[in-house]
Each structure stands twice: as structure tokens, then as C-alpha cells.
Amino acid sequence: MKRQGCVFLFFVLIFAFIGVEVTATGLPPESAPLIRQYYKVHNTCANVERFVRFQVKSFWDKDRTITPKLVKLLYADCMVNGCDASILLNGNNTEKASPKNRGLAGFAFIDIVKRVVESRCPGAVSCADILNIAVRDAIYFSGGPSYPVFLGRRDGLKSEASWVDLPSPSISWESALAYFTSKGLNVQDMVTLLGGHMMGRTRCSNVHDRLYNFKNTGKPDPSMESTTLSYLQQQCPKKVRLGQPNPLINLNPENPTHNFTNSYYKRVLANKAVLGVDQQLRYGGDTYELTDQFADSLGDLKGEFAFSMSRMGGLKVLTGTKGQIRRDCRVVNK
């Protein structure tokens, strides 16, 4: 079940290079139309993508963890209430304050980029668009695809912790698929976007059940490959002493430098996945087929990753007169 994402991306890139305006085809039905080079078309900030890319490259050269941090930040925004930058809003009862979003990072970096863009194009570019552009560029510098980002989003006016419905990292592939389809995405998007776990880190608390009490058996997950189990148990003790921090571990131990790679999918096939939801990809018919495809071809993964990131970036966007262009990504304009 191979989608023609690479062909789609190829033609979009051709149109972008010759200057043709492209509508965001392939996005979920509820998405408002976004266009390529929105700020150039409207003569409001023609060089915004260049400004953002320079900042991303400068930061990425010093800290490569910025890529997984930004990817996770975009996922937490788009999959909850649409891509409206509501995840960036401060407050005691905002999405950012939800326990399920504990550990999110990259906020200060987006603030830096926003200040740069505001200094050049005051009141023109939304935080939602800046976040989407920054994620694309961070992925590219990590060795991933550089895909066209369709623009024209506006920023949301509200953010509620109660909106956050991000699922447990231990759910079955069936439950994960139900969650993705509830957002307007499909099985191919799910398998592709979970591939974001090719880089980055997670807390030991997210894998503790797999290591010590799988399905309340008091034993480890029997499907986990033995050397992986041993390694993770060394990283994550069974009992944490009072005051001892919840350790961070690599989601992909083969990729400590956070590069764009298909080794994540190879690890799934070898029963070496860290998170339970990742290992579950081996057990669904379509999820297994796609995992096998991406493990075999980095090129296929790059094409599909670009396509699915574009689809996710178009979920429930605000355009036209809806929302606003925040001057500060952390607060609604007065």
C-alpha cells in the first residue's frame, strides 16, 4: 500500500521552483487552503523563509536536539486543536501546562525566531507559520527532506489544558490508528509520523511498564529483544529513589546525534523499539508493510515524511480573518 507521495512532492517542487502558486492539495478535508509563498504573494514578508532558515541553521549547528524538540512541539500543537500555535500560549490552564505536555521544549527558540521576523516584518507572520517553517528546516539540516511549506495560518486566541488528548506511548496500534483517524489522518500518516521517534529522547516513565510490568504481569514485555531490554533496564532502574530525577533515554539508541534515518523502522522489525506504540507497528497488516517499506528505503521515507508533515500542518488551520497574528507567541494581542 504505497501512496504516491513522492510523485506529489516532485510536482509540487517543480511548480514551486517555476513560481506557480500551488494550493495545498492532499490536506485533510477540513483544512482551509494554504498556499506556497503566501507572504511573497501578498507582499508582506517575502523573505520570511530565508530569515527562519538562517536562525534554525545557527541554532542547529550548536544543538542538534532542536530538531526532535521542534517536531514534537509541532505535533503537540497540530494534533490537539489544529495548527494554530495554541501550544505556545502561556497560562496556568493552557495546553502547555497539561501534564501530558510535560517535557516539551523549543519555546525559547521560537521566541527568538519570532523577534527576528517581527523586526523585519512587523505584525505580518503568524507564530503558527513560523513553527511549521522552522520544523521543515530543522528536519532538512538533520538529513531529511526539504519540502514546500504551505503558508497563511493565523494564530489561535485560546488554549485549554483540557483539550490535550495525546495518547499513552503504550497503546496498541489499533488505538493509535483510531486516534490518528479521529484527527483526519490515515494509517500511512500514522506510521510515517511515528517515525519522528527516529530521533529525540523520552523519560523512563514512558517505558517502565515494558521493562518491568508489561500488562500487569510483573514481567518485561516478552516481545522486546533481549539486549535492548538489558540496555534499557540499565538506563531505567526499576525503582527510583526519592529525589532522583526521571532519567531521559534516546528513543533510538542507534541515533544519538539525532539524524534523519530509517533505522527506527529497522529496530521495530527487530523487536528493538523503545516505546510500546512503536513496537506495535509490527503487528498490523498495513503498519507492518509500511514499516518494512521504510526500513528498506530511506528515499521512500523521505517522500512520505514530507507528505505527512504537510498533511498534519494543515489540520484545522485558521485563515483569513480568523484568529490573529500574535506579536508575541506566548500571549494573545491586547
JSON list of C-alpha atoms in Angstrom, two decimals, residues 8-17 22 24 27 35-37 49 53 132-133 136-137 145-151 153 306-307 309-311:
[
{"chain": "A", "resi": 8, "resn": "PHE", "atom": "CA", "xyz": [3.12, 14.52, -5.45]},
{"chain": "A", "resi": 9, "resn": "LEU", "atom": "CA", "xyz": [6.18, 16.08, -3.85]},
{"chain": "A", "resi": 10, "resn": "PHE", "atom": "CA", "xyz": [8.07, 16.03, -7.15]},
{"chain": "A", "resi": 11, "resn": "PHE", "atom": "CA", "xyz": [5.40, 18.00, -8.98]},
{"chain": "A", "resi": 12, "resn": "VAL", "atom": "CA", "xyz": [4.91, 20.43, -6.11]},
{"chain": "A", "resi": 13, "resn": "LEU", "atom": "CA", "xyz": [8.62, 21.17, -6.09]},
{"chain": "A", "resi": 14, "resn": "ILE", "atom": "CA", "xyz": [8.61, 21.79, -9.85]},
{"chain": "A", "resi": 15, "resn": "PHE", "atom": "CA", "xyz": [5.72, 24.25, -9.51]},
{"chain": "A", "resi": 16, "resn": "ALA", "atom": "CA", "xyz": [7.40, 25.98, -6.59]},
{"chain": "A", "resi": 17, "resn": "PHE", "atom": "CA", "xyz": [10.65, 26.43, -8.49]},
{"chain": "A", "resi": 22, "resn": "VAL", "atom": "CA", "xyz": [0.23, 25.91, -5.51]},
{"chain": "A", "resi": 24, "resn": "ALA", "atom": "CA", "xyz": [-2.23, 22.63, -0.58]},
{"chain": "A", "resi": 27, "resn": "LEU", "atom": "CA", "xyz": [-4.50, 18.04, 3.02]},
{"chain": "A", "resi": 35, "resn": "ILE", "atom": "CA", "xyz": [-0.58, 28.46, -0.46]},
{"chain": "A", "resi": 36, "resn": "ARG", "atom": "CA", "xyz": [3.09, 28.35, -1.29]},
{"chain": "A", "resi": 37, "resn": "GLN", "atom": "CA", "xyz": [4.99, 31.61, -0.66]},
{"chain": "A", "resi": 49, "resn": "GLU", "atom": "CA", "xyz": [11.54, 31.56, 4.96]},
{"chain": "A", "resi": 53, "resn": "ARG", "atom": "CA", "xyz": [16.17, 29.09, 7.95]},
{"chain": "A", "resi": 132, "resn": "ASN", "atom": "CA", "xyz": [5.90, 24.98, 10.57]},
{"chain": "A", "resi": 133, "resn": "ILE", "atom": "CA", "xyz": [8.76, 26.57, 8.61]},
{"chain": "A", "resi": 136, "resn": "ARG", "atom": "CA", "xyz": [10.82, 21.82, 7.97]},
{"chain": "A", "resi": 137, "resn": "ASP", "atom": "CA", "xyz": [14.25, 23.46, 8.11]},
{"chain": "A", "resi": 145, "resn": "PRO", "atom": "CA", "xyz": [13.64, 16.26, 3.06]},
{"chain": "A", "resi": 146, "resn": "SER", "atom": "CA", "xyz": [13.23, 19.97, 2.37]},
{"chain": "A", "resi": 147, "resn": "TYR", "atom": "CA", "xyz": [9.59, 20.19, 1.37]},
{"chain": "A", "resi": 148, "resn": "PRO", "atom": "CA", "xyz": [7.39, 23.17, 0.44]},
{"chain": "A", "resi": 149, "resn": "VAL", "atom": "CA", "xyz": [5.56, 24.59, 3.46]},
{"chain": "A", "resi": 150, "resn": "PHE", "atom": "CA", "xyz": [2.12, 25.94, 2.56]},
{"chain": "A", "resi": 151, "resn": "LEU", "atom": "CA", "xyz": [1.50, 29.17, 4.47]},
{"chain": "A", "resi": 153, "resn": "ARG", "atom": "CA", "xyz": [-2.08, 30.24, 9.01]},
{"chain": "A", "resi": 306, "resn": "ALA", "atom": "CA", "xyz": [7.33, 15.33, 3.67]},
{"chain": "A", "resi": 307, "resn": "PHE", "atom": "CA", "xyz": [3.78, 14.46, 2.56]},
{"chain": "A", "resi": 309, "resn": "MET", "atom": "CA", "xyz": [4.14, 16.54, 7.70]},
{"chain": "A", "resi": 310, "resn": "SER", "atom": "CA", "xyz": [2.33, 18.73, 5.15]},
{"chain": "A", "resi": 311, "resn": "ARG", "atom": "CA", "xyz": [-0.97, 17.00, 5.91]}
]
